[in-house]
PDB file of C-alpha atoms in Angstrom:
ATOM      1  CA  UNK A   1      -4.478   4.408  22.483  1.00  0.00           C
ATOM      2  CA  UNK A   2      -6.137   1.858  20.253  1.00  0.00           C
ATOM      3  CA  UNK A   3      -4.982   0.924  16.648  1.00  0.00           C
ATOM      4  CA  UNK A   4      -7.795   3.090  15.033  1.00  0.00           C
ATOM      5  CA  UNK A   5      -6.956   5.911  17.289  1.00  0.00           C
ATOM      6  CA  UNK A   6      -3.224   5.919  16.350  1.00  0.00           C
ATOM      7  CA  UNK A   7      -3.886   5.473  12.772  1.00  0.00           C
ATOM      8  CA  UNK A   8      -6.110   8.471  12.603  1.00  0.00           C
ATOM      9  CA  UNK A   9      -3.720  10.664  14.947  1.00  0.00           C
ATOM     10  CA  UNK A  10      -0.843   9.785  12.637  1.00  0.00           C
ATOM     11  CA  UNK A  11      -2.875  10.384   9.194  1.00  0.00           C
ATOM     12  CA  UNK A  12      -3.861  13.726  10.775  1.00  0.00           C
ATOM     13  CA  UNK A  13      -7.240  12.874   9.843  1.00  0.00           C
ATOM     14  CA  UNK A  14      -9.384  15.745  10.961  1.00  0.00           C
ATOM     15  CA  UNK A  15     -11.842  18.271   9.823  1.00  0.00           C
ATOM     16  CA  UNK A  16     -10.116  21.061   7.452  1.00  0.00           C
ATOM     17  CA  UNK A  17     -13.130  22.935   6.025  1.00  0.00           C
ATOM     18  CA  UNK A  18     -16.396  22.297   7.209  1.00  0.00           C
ATOM     19  CA  UNK A  19     -19.996  23.646   5.746  1.00  0.00           C
ATOM     20  CA  UNK A  20     -23.760  23.392   6.669  1.00  0.00           C
ATOM     21  CA  UNK A  21     -26.319  24.179   4.183  1.00  0.00           C
ATOM     22  CA  UNK A  22     -30.095  24.370   4.092  1.00  0.00           C
ATOM     23  CA  UNK A  23     -31.339  23.836   0.285  1.00  0.00           C
ATOM     24  CA  UNK A  24     -34.766  23.857  -0.908  1.00  0.00           C
ATOM     25  CA  UNK A  25     -35.516  21.482  -3.821  1.00  0.00           C
ATOM     26  CA  UNK A  26     -34.615  21.615  -6.825  1.00  0.00           C
ATOM     27  CA  UNK A  27     -30.885  22.089  -5.479  1.00  0.00           C
ATOM     28  CA  UNK A  28     -27.471  20.819  -6.861  1.00  0.00           C
ATOM     29  CA  UNK A  29     -23.985  21.274  -5.453  1.00  0.00           C
ATOM     30  CA  UNK A  30     -20.991  20.296  -7.403  1.00  0.00           C
ATOM     31  CA  UNK A  31     -17.508  19.615  -5.821  1.00  0.00           C
ATOM     32  CA  UNK A  32     -14.114  19.194  -7.402  1.00  0.00           C
ATOM     33  CA  UNK A  33     -13.104  15.988  -5.934  1.00  0.00           C
ATOM     34  CA  UNK A  34      -9.554  17.104  -5.404  1.00  0.00           C
ATOM     35  CA  UNK A  35      -9.892  16.808  -1.780  1.00  0.00           C
ATOM     36  CA  UNK A  36      -8.417  13.982  -0.415  1.00  0.00           C
ATOM     37  CA  UNK A  37     -11.003  12.661   1.587  1.00  0.00           C
ATOM     38  CA  UNK A  38     -14.234  14.589   2.185  1.00  0.00           C
ATOM     39  CA  UNK A  39     -17.365  13.289   4.145  1.00  0.00           C
ATOM     40  CA  UNK A  40     -20.909  14.378   3.288  1.00  0.00           C
ATOM     41  CA  UNK A  41     -23.897  13.853   5.635  1.00  0.00           C
ATOM     42  CA  UNK A  42     -27.499  14.104   4.269  1.00  0.00           C
ATOM     43  CA  UNK A  43     -29.288  15.164   7.508  1.00  0.00           C
ATOM     44  CA  UNK A  44     -32.768  15.350   6.142  1.00  0.00           C
ATOM     45  CA  UNK A  45     -34.545  15.166   3.056  1.00  0.00           C
ATOM     46  CA  UNK A  46     -33.518  12.924   0.105  1.00  0.00           C
ATOM     47  CA  UNK A  47     -31.217  13.392  -2.708  1.00  0.00           C
ATOM     48  CA  UNK A  48     -28.426  11.802  -5.230  1.00  0.00           C
ATOM     49  CA  UNK A  49     -24.910  11.542  -5.503  1.00  0.00           C
ATOM     50  CA  UNK A  50     -24.075  11.750  -9.203  1.00  0.00           C
ATOM     51  CA  UNK A  51     -20.526  10.838  -9.805  1.00  0.00           C
ATOM     52  CA  UNK A  52     -19.309  11.590 -13.430  1.00  0.00           C
ATOM     53  CA  UNK A  53     -18.468   8.161 -14.439  1.00  0.00           C
ATOM     54  CA  UNK A  54     -20.720   6.152 -12.886  1.00  0.00           C
ATOM     55  CA  UNK A  55     -24.320   5.790 -11.992  1.00  0.00           C
ATOM     56  CA  UNK A  56     -26.347   8.147  -9.840  1.00  0.00           C
ATOM     57  CA  UNK A  57     -26.554   6.870  -6.274  1.00  0.00           C
ATOM     58  CA  UNK A  58     -30.034   7.348  -4.274  1.00  0.00           C
ATOM     59  CA  UNK A  59     -29.246   9.040  -1.049  1.00  0.00           C
ATOM     60  CA  UNK A  60     -31.829   8.921   2.078  1.00  0.00           C
ATOM     61  CA  UNK A  61     -31.999  11.277   5.151  1.00  0.00           C
ATOM     62  CA  UNK A  62     -28.987  10.559   7.437  1.00  0.00           C
ATOM     63  CA  UNK A  63     -26.852   8.736   5.012  1.00  0.00           C
ATOM     64  CA  UNK A  64     -23.058   9.679   5.057  1.00  0.00           C
ATOM     65  CA  UNK A  65     -20.650   9.248   2.098  1.00  0.00           C
ATOM     66  CA  UNK A  66     -16.953   9.388   2.091  1.00  0.00           C
ATOM     67  CA  UNK A  67     -15.632  10.569  -1.069  1.00  0.00           C
ATOM     68  CA  UNK A  68     -11.690  10.072  -1.901  1.00  0.00           C
ATOM     69  CA  UNK A  69      -9.946  12.068  -4.622  1.00  0.00           C
ATOM     70  CA  UNK A  70     -11.154  11.604  -8.189  1.00  0.00           C
ATOM     71  CA  UNK A  71     -13.308  13.391 -10.750  1.00  0.00           C
ATOM     72  CA  UNK A  72     -15.787  15.937 -10.395  1.00  0.00           C
ATOM     73  CA  UNK A  73     -18.881  15.105  -8.546  1.00  0.00           C
ATOM     74  CA  UNK A  74     -22.279  16.116  -7.622  1.00  0.00           C
ATOM     75  CA  UNK A  75     -25.198  15.785  -4.878  1.00  0.00           C
ATOM     76  CA  UNK A  76     -28.356  17.327  -6.113  1.00  0.00           C
ATOM     77  CA  UNK A  77     -31.933  16.925  -5.125  1.00  0.00           C
ATOM     78  CA  UNK A  78     -32.992  15.237  -8.275  1.00  0.00           C
ATOM     79  CA  UNK A  79     -31.053  14.101 -11.343  1.00  0.00           C
ATOM     80  CA  UNK A  80     -30.699  17.059 -13.562  1.00  0.00           C
ATOM     81  CA  UNK A  81     -31.107  19.748 -11.419  1.00  0.00           C
ATOM     82  CA  UNK A  82     -29.442  23.097 -11.522  1.00  0.00           C
ATOM     83  CA  UNK A  83     -26.250  23.200  -9.667  1.00  0.00           C
ATOM     84  CA  UNK A  84     -23.847  25.558  -8.104  1.00  0.00           C
ATOM     85  CA  UNK A  85     -20.263  25.073  -7.041  1.00  0.00           C
ATOM     86  CA  UNK A  86     -19.877  24.470  -3.371  1.00  0.00           C
ATOM     87  CA  UNK A  87     -17.664  27.515  -2.977  1.00  0.00           C
ATOM     88  CA  UNK A  88     -20.260  29.858  -4.594  1.00  0.00           C
ATOM     89  CA  UNK A  89     -22.863  27.964  -2.204  1.00  0.00           C
ATOM     90  CA  UNK A  90     -20.748  28.703   0.836  1.00  0.00           C
ATOM     91  CA  UNK A  91     -20.564  32.127  -0.232  1.00  0.00           C
ATOM     92  CA  UNK A  92     -24.261  32.241  -0.827  1.00  0.00           C
ATOM     93  CA  UNK A  93     -25.124  30.651   2.560  1.00  0.00           C
ATOM     94  CA  UNK A  94     -28.245  28.810   3.419  1.00  0.00           C
ATOM     95  CA  UNK A  95     -31.874  29.249   1.701  1.00  0.00           C
ATOM     96  CA  UNK A  96     -34.350  30.233   4.411  1.00  0.00           C
ATOM     97  CA  UNK A  97     -37.618  30.041   2.078  1.00  0.00           C
ATOM     98  CA  UNK A  98     -40.529  27.600   1.897  1.00  0.00           C
ATOM     99  CA  UNK A  99     -40.491  24.500   0.236  1.00  0.00           C
ATOM    100  CA  UNK A 100     -39.246  21.053   0.557  1.00  0.00           C
ATOM    101  CA  UNK A 101     -35.798  21.166   2.509  1.00  0.00           C
ATOM    102  CA  UNK A 102     -32.623  19.541   2.788  1.00  0.00           C
ATOM    103  CA  UNK A 103     -30.039  20.290   5.191  1.00  0.00           C
ATOM    104  CA  UNK A 104     -26.505  18.887   4.197  1.00  0.00           C
ATOM    105  CA  UNK A 105     -23.400  18.760   6.184  1.00  0.00           C
ATOM    106  CA  UNK A 106     -19.874  18.617   3.989  1.00  0.00           C
ATOM    107  CA  UNK A 107     -16.379  18.485   5.916  1.00  0.00           C
ATOM    108  CA  UNK A 108     -13.045  17.954   3.885  1.00  0.00           C
ATOM    109  CA  UNK A 109     -10.328  16.557   5.972  1.00  0.00           C
ATOM    110  CA  UNK A 110      -6.631  16.993   6.242  1.00  0.00           C
ATOM    111  CA  UNK A 111      -4.859  13.679   5.611  1.00  0.00           C
ATOM    112  CA  UNK A 112      -0.984  13.260   6.030  1.00  0.00           C
ATOM    113  CA  UNK A 113       1.864  11.196   5.597  1.00  0.00           C
ATOM    114  CA  UNK A 114       1.988   7.239   4.638  1.00  0.00           C
ATOM    115  CA  UNK A 115      -0.408   6.371   7.313  1.00  0.00           C
ATOM    116  CA  UNK A 116      -2.856   8.687   5.536  1.00  0.00           C
ATOM    117  CA  UNK A 117      -2.297   7.366   1.885  1.00  0.00           C
ATOM    118  CA  UNK A 118      -2.677   3.801   3.563  1.00  0.00           C
ATOM    119  CA  UNK A 119      -6.035   4.979   4.916  1.00  0.00           C
ATOM    120  CA  UNK A 120      -7.228   6.127   1.904  1.00  0.00           C
ATOM    121  CA  UNK A 121      -6.008   3.245  -0.517  1.00  0.00           C
ATOM    122  CA  UNK A 122      -8.553   1.222   1.884  1.00  0.00           C
ATOM    123  CA  UNK A 123     -11.492   3.235   0.720  1.00  0.00           C
ATOM    124  CA  UNK A 124     -13.183   3.359  -2.420  1.00  0.00           C
ATOM    125  CA  UNK A 125     -13.873   6.466  -4.545  1.00  0.00           C
ATOM    126  CA  UNK A 126     -17.163   6.641  -2.820  1.00  0.00           C
ATOM    127  CA  UNK A 127     -18.252   4.807   0.509  1.00  0.00           C
ATOM    128  CA  UNK A 128     -21.905   5.040   1.286  1.00  0.00           C
ATOM    129  CA  UNK A 129     -22.702   4.321   5.224  1.00  0.00           C
ATOM    130  CA  UNK A 130     -26.785   4.140   4.924  1.00  0.00           C
ATOM    131  CA  UNK A 131     -28.396   5.419   8.053  1.00  0.00           C
ATOM    132  CA  UNK A 132     -30.212   2.051   8.585  1.00  0.00           C
ATOM    133  CA  UNK A 133     -26.819   0.442   8.938  1.00  0.00           C
ATOM    134  CA  UNK A 134     -25.045   2.867  11.329  1.00  0.00           C
ATOM    135  CA  UNK A 135     -24.397   2.338  14.914  1.00  0.00           C
ATOM    136  CA  UNK A 136     -27.030   3.797  17.111  1.00  0.00           C
ATOM    137  CA  UNK A 137     -24.395   6.161  18.645  1.00  0.00           C
ATOM    138  CA  UNK A 138     -23.519   7.115  15.138  1.00  0.00           C
ATOM    139  CA  UNK A 139     -26.780   8.333  14.558  1.00  0.00           C
ATOM    140  CA  UNK A 140     -27.138  10.086  17.836  1.00  0.00           C
ATOM    141  CA  UNK A 141     -23.804  11.836  16.611  1.00  0.00           C
ATOM    142  CA  UNK A 142     -25.135  13.063  13.506  1.00  0.00           C
ATOM    143  CA  UNK A 143     -28.442  14.193  15.200  1.00  0.00           C
ATOM    144  CA  UNK A 144     -26.287  16.281  17.239  1.00  0.00           C
ATOM    145  CA  UNK A 145     -24.095  17.437  14.575  1.00  0.00           C
ATOM    146  CA  UNK A 146     -27.400  18.602  12.918  1.00  0.00           C
ATOM    147  CA  UNK A 147     -28.903  20.664  16.030  1.00  0.00           C
ATOM    148  CA  UNK A 148     -25.243  22.200  16.435  1.00  0.00           C
ATOM    149  CA  UNK A 149     -25.090  23.091  13.003  1.00  0.00           C
ATOM    150  CA  UNK A 150     -28.399  24.847  13.305  1.00  0.00           C
ATOM    151  CA  UNK A 151     -27.086  27.004  16.111  1.00  0.00           C
ATOM    152  CA  UNK A 152     -25.040  30.196  16.715  1.00  0.00           C
ATOM    153  CA  UNK A 153     -23.350  29.633  20.240  1.00  0.00           C
ATOM    154  CA  UNK A 154     -20.140  30.315  21.361  1.00  0.00           C
ATOM    155  CA  UNK A 155     -17.381  27.755  20.713  1.00  0.00           C
ATOM    156  CA  UNK A 156     -19.852  26.220  17.750  1.00  0.00           C
ATOM    157  CA  UNK A 157     -16.808  25.918  15.193  1.00  0.00           C
ATOM    158  CA  UNK A 158     -14.870  23.346  17.859  1.00  0.00           C
ATOM    159  CA  UNK A 159     -17.800  21.392  18.484  1.00  0.00           C
ATOM    160  CA  UNK A 160     -18.736  21.127  14.495  1.00  0.00           C
ATOM    161  CA  UNK A 161     -15.039  19.978  13.866  1.00  0.00           C
ATOM    162  CA  UNK A 162     -14.999  17.333  17.093  1.00  0.00           C
ATOM    163  CA  UNK A 163     -18.225  15.971  15.650  1.00  0.00           C
ATOM    164  CA  UNK A 164     -17.028  15.713  12.139  1.00  0.00           C
ATOM    165  CA  UNK A 165     -14.300  13.643  13.281  1.00  0.00           C
ATOM    166  CA  UNK A 166     -16.527  11.628  15.689  1.00  0.00           C
ATOM    167  CA  UNK A 167     -18.412  10.971  12.366  1.00  0.00           C
ATOM    168  CA  UNK A 168     -15.296   9.719  10.477  1.00  0.00           C
ATOM    169  CA  UNK A 169     -14.683   7.227  13.095  1.00  0.00           C
ATOM    170  CA  UNK A 170     -17.996   5.900  13.135  1.00  0.00           C
ATOM    171  CA  UNK A 171     -18.241   5.773   9.379  1.00  0.00           C
ATOM    172  CA  UNK A 172     -14.849   4.165   8.742  1.00  0.00           C
ATOM    173  CA  UNK A 173     -15.677   1.480  11.518  1.00  0.00           C
ATOM    174  CA  UNK A 174     -19.156   0.841   9.847  1.00  0.00           C
ATOM    175  CA  UNK A 175     -17.537   0.736   6.179  1.00  0.00           C
ATOM    176  CA  UNK A 176     -14.654  -1.798   7.450  1.00  0.00           C
ATOM    177  CA  UNK A 177     -17.234  -4.036   9.129  1.00  0.00           C
ATOM    178  CA  UNK A 178     -19.485  -4.223   5.905  1.00  0.00           C
ATOM    179  CA  UNK A 179     -16.445  -4.517   3.323  1.00  0.00           C
ATOM    180  CA  UNK A 180     -13.964  -6.635   5.544  1.00  0.00           C
ATOM    181  CA  UNK A 181     -11.808  -7.756   2.746  1.00  0.00           C
ATOM    182  CA  UNK A 182     -11.326  -4.481   1.752  1.00  0.00           C
ATOM    183  CA  UNK A 183     -10.216  -2.930   5.152  1.00  0.00           C
ATOM    184  CA  UNK A 184      -6.809  -2.414   6.086  1.00  0.00           C
ATOM    185  CA  UNK A 185      -4.683  -5.594   7.097  1.00  0.00           C
ATOM    186  CA  UNK A 186      -4.014  -3.983  10.445  1.00  0.00           C
ATOM    187  CA  UNK A 187      -8.039  -3.628  11.158  1.00  0.00           C
ATOM    188  CA  UNK A 188      -8.755  -7.075   9.583  1.00  0.00           C
ATOM    189  CA  UNK A 189      -5.862  -8.285  12.144  1.00  0.00           C
ATOM    190  CA  UNK A 190      -8.063  -6.872  15.297  1.00  0.00           C
ATOM    191  CA  UNK A 191     -10.595  -9.357  14.925  1.00  0.00           C
ATOM    192  CA  UNK A 192      -8.038 -12.273  15.396  1.00  0.00           C
ATOM    193  CA  UNK A 193      -7.596 -12.240  19.313  1.00  0.00           C
ATOM    194  CA  UNK A 194      -3.934 -13.537  18.866  1.00  0.00           C
ATOM    195  CA  UNK A 195      -2.841 -10.868  15.954  1.00  0.00           C
ATOM    196  CA  UNK A 196      -4.381  -8.104  18.203  1.00  0.00           C
ATOM    197  CA  UNK A 197      -2.270  -8.339  21.119  1.00  0.00           C
ATOM    198  CA  UNK A 198       0.830  -8.332  18.634  1.00  0.00           C
ATOM    199  CA  UNK A 199      -0.752  -5.260  16.582  1.00  0.00           C
ATOM    200  CA  UNK A 200      -1.652  -3.434  19.582  1.00  0.00           C
ATOM    201  CA  UNK A 201       1.977  -4.415  21.438  1.00  0.00           C
ATOM    202  CA  UNK A 202       4.013  -3.003  18.446  1.00  0.00           C
ATOM    203  CA  UNK A 203       1.875   0.224  17.869  1.00  0.00           C
ATOM    204  CA  UNK A 204       2.280   1.091  21.599  1.00  0.00           C
ATOM    205  CA  UNK A 205       6.140   0.154  21.537  1.00  0.00           C
ATOM    206  CA  UNK A 206       7.472   0.169  18.119  1.00  0.00           C
ATOM    207  CA  UNK A 207      11.076   1.344  19.757  1.00  0.00           C
ATOM    208  CA  UNK A 208      11.249  -2.054  21.066  1.00  0.00           C
ATOM    209  CA  UNK A 209      13.716  -5.093  19.709  1.00  0.00           C
ATOM    210  CA  UNK A 210      10.954  -6.800  18.358  1.00  0.00           C
ATOM    211  CA  UNK A 211      11.632 -10.211  16.369  1.00  0.00           C
ATOM    212  CA  UNK A 212       9.419 -12.720  14.734  1.00  0.00           C
ATOM    213  CA  UNK A 213       9.999 -14.889  18.048  1.00  0.00           C
ATOM    214  CA  UNK A 214       8.855 -11.934  20.139  1.00  0.00           C
ATOM    215  CA  UNK A 215       6.021 -11.276  18.310  1.00  0.00           C
ATOM    216  CA  UNK A 216       5.129 -15.030  17.779  1.00  0.00           C
ATOM    217  CA  UNK A 217       5.482 -15.400  21.744  1.00  0.00           C
ATOM    218  CA  UNK A 218       3.364 -12.404  22.206  1.00  0.00           C
ATOM    219  CA  UNK A 219       0.515 -14.172  19.844  1.00  0.00           C
ATOM    220  CA  UNK A 220       1.112 -17.345  21.614  1.00  0.00           C
ATOM    221  CA  UNK A 221       1.715 -18.975  18.384  1.00  0.00           C
ATOM    222  CA  UNK A 222       4.607 -20.845  17.008  1.00  0.00           C
ATOM    223  CA  UNK A 223       6.709 -18.950  14.950  1.00  0.00           C
ATOM    224  CA  UNK A 224       6.234 -20.538  11.627  1.00  0.00           C
ATOM    225  CA  UNK A 225       2.062 -20.469  12.493  1.00  0.00           C
ATOM    226  CA  UNK A 226       2.199 -16.986  13.528  1.00  0.00           C
ATOM    227  CA  UNK A 227       4.439 -15.686  10.496  1.00  0.00           C
ATOM    228  CA  UNK A 228       1.851 -17.560   7.786  1.00  0.00           C
ATOM    229  CA  UNK A 229      -1.034 -16.030   9.716  1.00  0.00           C
ATOM    230  CA  UNK A 230      -0.004 -12.736   9.684  1.00  0.00           C
ATOM    231  CA  UNK A 231       0.850 -12.546   6.359  1.00  0.00           C
ATOM    232  CA  UNK A 232      -2.401 -13.943   5.050  1.00  0.00           C
ATOM    233  CA  UNK A 233      -4.279 -11.734   7.217  1.00  0.00           C
ATOM    234  CA  UNK A 234      -2.615  -8.458   6.952  1.00  0.00           C
ATOM    235  CA  UNK A 235      -1.141  -8.860   3.587  1.00  0.00           C
ATOM    236  CA  UNK A 236       2.711  -8.237   4.505  1.00  0.00           C
ATOM    237  CA  UNK A 237       5.295 -10.095   6.354  1.00  0.00           C
ATOM    238  CA  UNK A 238       5.984  -8.881  10.434  1.00  0.00           C
ATOM    239  CA  UNK A 239       8.807  -7.477   9.660  1.00  0.00           C
ATOM    240  CA  UNK A 240       7.625  -5.190   6.546  1.00  0.00           C
ATOM    241  CA  UNK A 241       4.774  -4.295   8.893  1.00  0.00           C
ATOM    242  CA  UNK A 242       7.197  -3.031  11.480  1.00  0.00           C
ATOM    243  CA  UNK A 243       9.281  -1.054   9.470  1.00  0.00           C
ATOM    244  CA  UNK A 244       6.320   0.485   7.663  1.00  0.00           C
ATOM    245  CA  UNK A 245       4.953   1.478  11.264  1.00  0.00           C
ATOM    246  CA  UNK A 246       8.328   2.941  12.612  1.00  0.00           C
ATOM    247  CA  UNK A 247       8.867   5.052   9.001  1.00  0.00           C
ATOM    248  CA  UNK A 248       5.262   6.588  10.035  1.00  0.00           C
ATOM    249  CA  UNK A 249       6.410   7.464  13.191  1.00  0.00           C
ATOM    250  CA  UNK A 250       9.858   8.974  11.914  1.00  0.00           C
ATOM    251  CA  UNK A 251       7.900  10.841   9.169  1.00  0.00           C
ATOM    252  CA  UNK A 252       6.100  12.465  12.112  1.00  0.00           C
ATOM    253  CA  UNK A 253       8.912  13.287  13.874  1.00  0.00           C
ATOM    254  CA  UNK A 254      10.916  14.672  10.979  1.00  0.00           C
ATOM    255  CA  UNK A 255       8.030  17.012   9.988  1.00  0.00           C
ATOM    256  CA  UNK A 256       6.795  18.089  13.216  1.00  0.00           C
ATOM    257  CA  UNK A 257       9.829  18.159  15.538  1.00  0.00           C
ATOM    258  CA  UNK A 258      13.541  19.480  15.376  1.00  0.00           C
ATOM    259  CA  UNK A 259      14.571  16.076  17.147  1.00  0.00           C
ATOM    260  CA  UNK A 260      17.994  15.149  15.716  1.00  0.00           C
ATOM    261  CA  UNK A 261      18.252  12.040  13.638  1.00  0.00           C
ATOM    262  CA  UNK A 262      19.777  10.297  16.235  1.00  0.00           C
ATOM    263  CA  UNK A 263      17.094  11.049  18.773  1.00  0.00           C
ATOM    264  CA  UNK A 264      14.625   9.907  16.133  1.00  0.00           C
ATOM    265  CA  UNK A 265      16.188   6.569  15.399  1.00  0.00           C
ATOM    266  CA  UNK A 266      16.343   5.677  19.170  1.00  0.00           C
ATOM    267  CA  UNK A 267      12.521   6.462  19.195  1.00  0.00           C
ATOM    268  CA  UNK A 268      11.341   4.526  16.559  1.00  0.00           C
ATOM    269  CA  UNK A 269      13.715   1.273  17.408  1.00  0.00           C
ATOM    270  CA  UNK A 270      17.124   1.666  15.574  1.00  0.00           C
ATOM    271  CA  UNK A 271      20.147   1.101  17.291  1.00  0.00           C
ATOM    272  CA  UNK A 272      21.991   3.851  15.599  1.00  0.00           C
ATOM    273  CA  UNK A 273      21.403   6.738  13.422  1.00  0.00           C
ATOM    274  CA  UNK A 274      23.082   5.026  10.168  1.00  0.00           C
ATOM    275  CA  UNK A 275      20.751   1.803  10.558  1.00  0.00           C
ATOM    276  CA  UNK A 276      17.934   4.316  10.560  1.00  0.00           C
ATOM    277  CA  UNK A 277      18.982   6.169   7.790  1.00  0.00           C
ATOM    278  CA  UNK A 278      19.183   3.274   5.626  1.00  0.00           C
ATOM    279  CA  UNK A 279      15.979   1.890   6.066  1.00  0.00           C
ATOM    280  CA  UNK A 280      14.241   5.437   5.889  1.00  0.00           C
ATOM    281  CA  UNK A 281      16.259   5.676   2.315  1.00  0.00           C
ATOM    282  CA  UNK A 282      14.876   2.539   1.207  1.00  0.00           C
ATOM    283  CA  UNK A 283      11.446   3.437   2.010  1.00  0.00           C
ATOM    284  CA  UNK A 284      11.121   6.926   0.841  1.00  0.00           C
ATOM    285  CA  UNK A 285      14.313   7.158  -1.972  1.00  0.00           C
ATOM    286  CA  UNK A 286      15.875   9.799   0.011  1.00  0.00           C
ATOM    287  CA  UNK A 287      17.951  10.169   3.521  1.00  0.00           C
ATOM    288  CA  UNK A 288      15.705  11.403   6.189  1.00  0.00           C
ATOM    289  CA  UNK A 289      17.811  14.715   6.281  1.00  0.00           C
ATOM    290  CA  UNK A 290      16.960  15.759   2.686  1.00  0.00           C
ATOM    291  CA  UNK A 291      13.350  14.324   3.144  1.00  0.00           C
ATOM    292  CA  UNK A 292      12.849  16.484   6.216  1.00  0.00           C
ATOM    293  CA  UNK A 293      14.018  19.480   4.230  1.00  0.00           C
ATOM    294  CA  UNK A 294      12.099  18.658   1.124  1.00  0.00           C
ATOM    295  CA  UNK A 295       8.705  17.994   2.723  1.00  0.00           C
ATOM    296  CA  UNK A 296       8.586  20.344   5.824  1.00  0.00           C
ATOM    297  CA  UNK A 297       7.995  23.823   3.819  1.00  0.00           C
ATOM    298  CA  UNK A 298       5.204  21.901   1.872  1.00  0.00           C
ATOM    299  CA  UNK A 299       3.567  21.009   5.239  1.00  0.00           C
ATOM    300  CA  UNK A 300       3.974  24.652   6.374  1.00  0.00           C
ATOM    301  CA  UNK A 301       2.583  26.106   3.404  1.00  0.00           C
ATOM    302  CA  UNK A 302      -0.368  23.657   3.525  1.00  0.00           C
ATOM    303  CA  UNK A 303      -0.922  24.545   7.169  1.00  0.00           C
ATOM    304  CA  UNK A 304      -1.383  27.917   6.116  1.00  0.00           C
ATOM    305  CA  UNK A 305      -3.440  27.414   3.240  1.00  0.00           C
ATOM    306  CA  UNK A 306      -5.873  25.185   5.417  1.00  0.00           C
ATOM    307  CA  UNK A 307      -6.394  27.971   8.143  1.00  0.00           C
ATOM    308  CA  UNK A 308      -6.965  30.406   5.445  1.00  0.00           C
ATOM    309  CA  UNK A 309      -9.624  28.349   3.951  1.00  0.00           C
ATOM    310  CA  UNK A 310     -11.197  27.714   7.123  1.00  0.00           C
ATOM    311  CA  UNK A 311     -11.486  31.352   8.032  1.00  0.00           C
ATOM    312  CA  UNK A 312     -12.998  32.135   4.552  1.00  0.00           C
ATOM    313  CA  UNK A 313     -15.601  29.237   4.955  1.00  0.00           C
ATOM    314  CA  UNK A 314     -16.300  30.116   8.598  1.00  0.00           C
ATOM    315  CA  UNK A 315     -17.057  33.820   7.706  1.00  0.00           C
ATOM    316  CA  UNK A 316     -19.216  33.375   4.567  1.00  0.00           C
ATOM    317  CA  UNK A 317     -21.563  30.519   6.687  1.00  0.00           C
ATOM    318  CA  UNK A 318     -22.465  33.191   9.208  1.00  0.00           C
ATOM    319  CA  UNK A 319     -23.416  35.505   6.229  1.00  0.00           C
TER     320      UNK A 319
END
């Protein structure tokens, strides 16, 4: 698995709530801004993103906007247009009358854990990926998403979910290429072949006994040169990065499996349960067993809520 795939998988970045709406101008949609990560795609027509604390941003056909959590905002056909909440819009369904129409796709993502937090911190409040800057395959995926959103065939929801996930990968790639200095450190490191070998190796096998010396050998660099380059590009020491990676694996295992602490310790590269518990408590403020007992019920409640939301949205969109 490549590093971007790993990060998105660990962050559980997948579509949770989805809608595809046709609107005839003038129109406006209001969003609470509470979702950790939401993607908006203006499939055709034109519009405006109107944040509550910023100047409006012009949107053209094919533009993608990634929105992280914050103040409420709106997407409108023209500044000053009457608006309705996205909840009411989903309940009402698409407009089918004549006039200047736009189709807009909105998908909220589930993003979890420290890996998800790191991913979100690399994004601004709004990241706009204009159509002209998109990879041709990204534009093809958006076209396919638009076509599928218009259909009613069997398996449609699964296809829409996967296409929404595909959009996120392409959008993140493009944004980080455009805003390289704002990209996560691991992504910046992938542009350096020496560091890329190390990042890929420790992501593939975090349980191995990694030392700075062994990482430097993998990079084919001196120990001092490797440490300095790693910290300059990634923003943290090799040891800190490895610990953070292992903690991400541990979080996942604690929340989603019934594995013992000893088994988890071995899987993430610690020689014994005590060493693992010490490192985990230093990173999280709680021992792993207590952290599991505190966070697992929350995860289960959120999963139940998400499933109910998906069912409600799907029913309202097919009315």
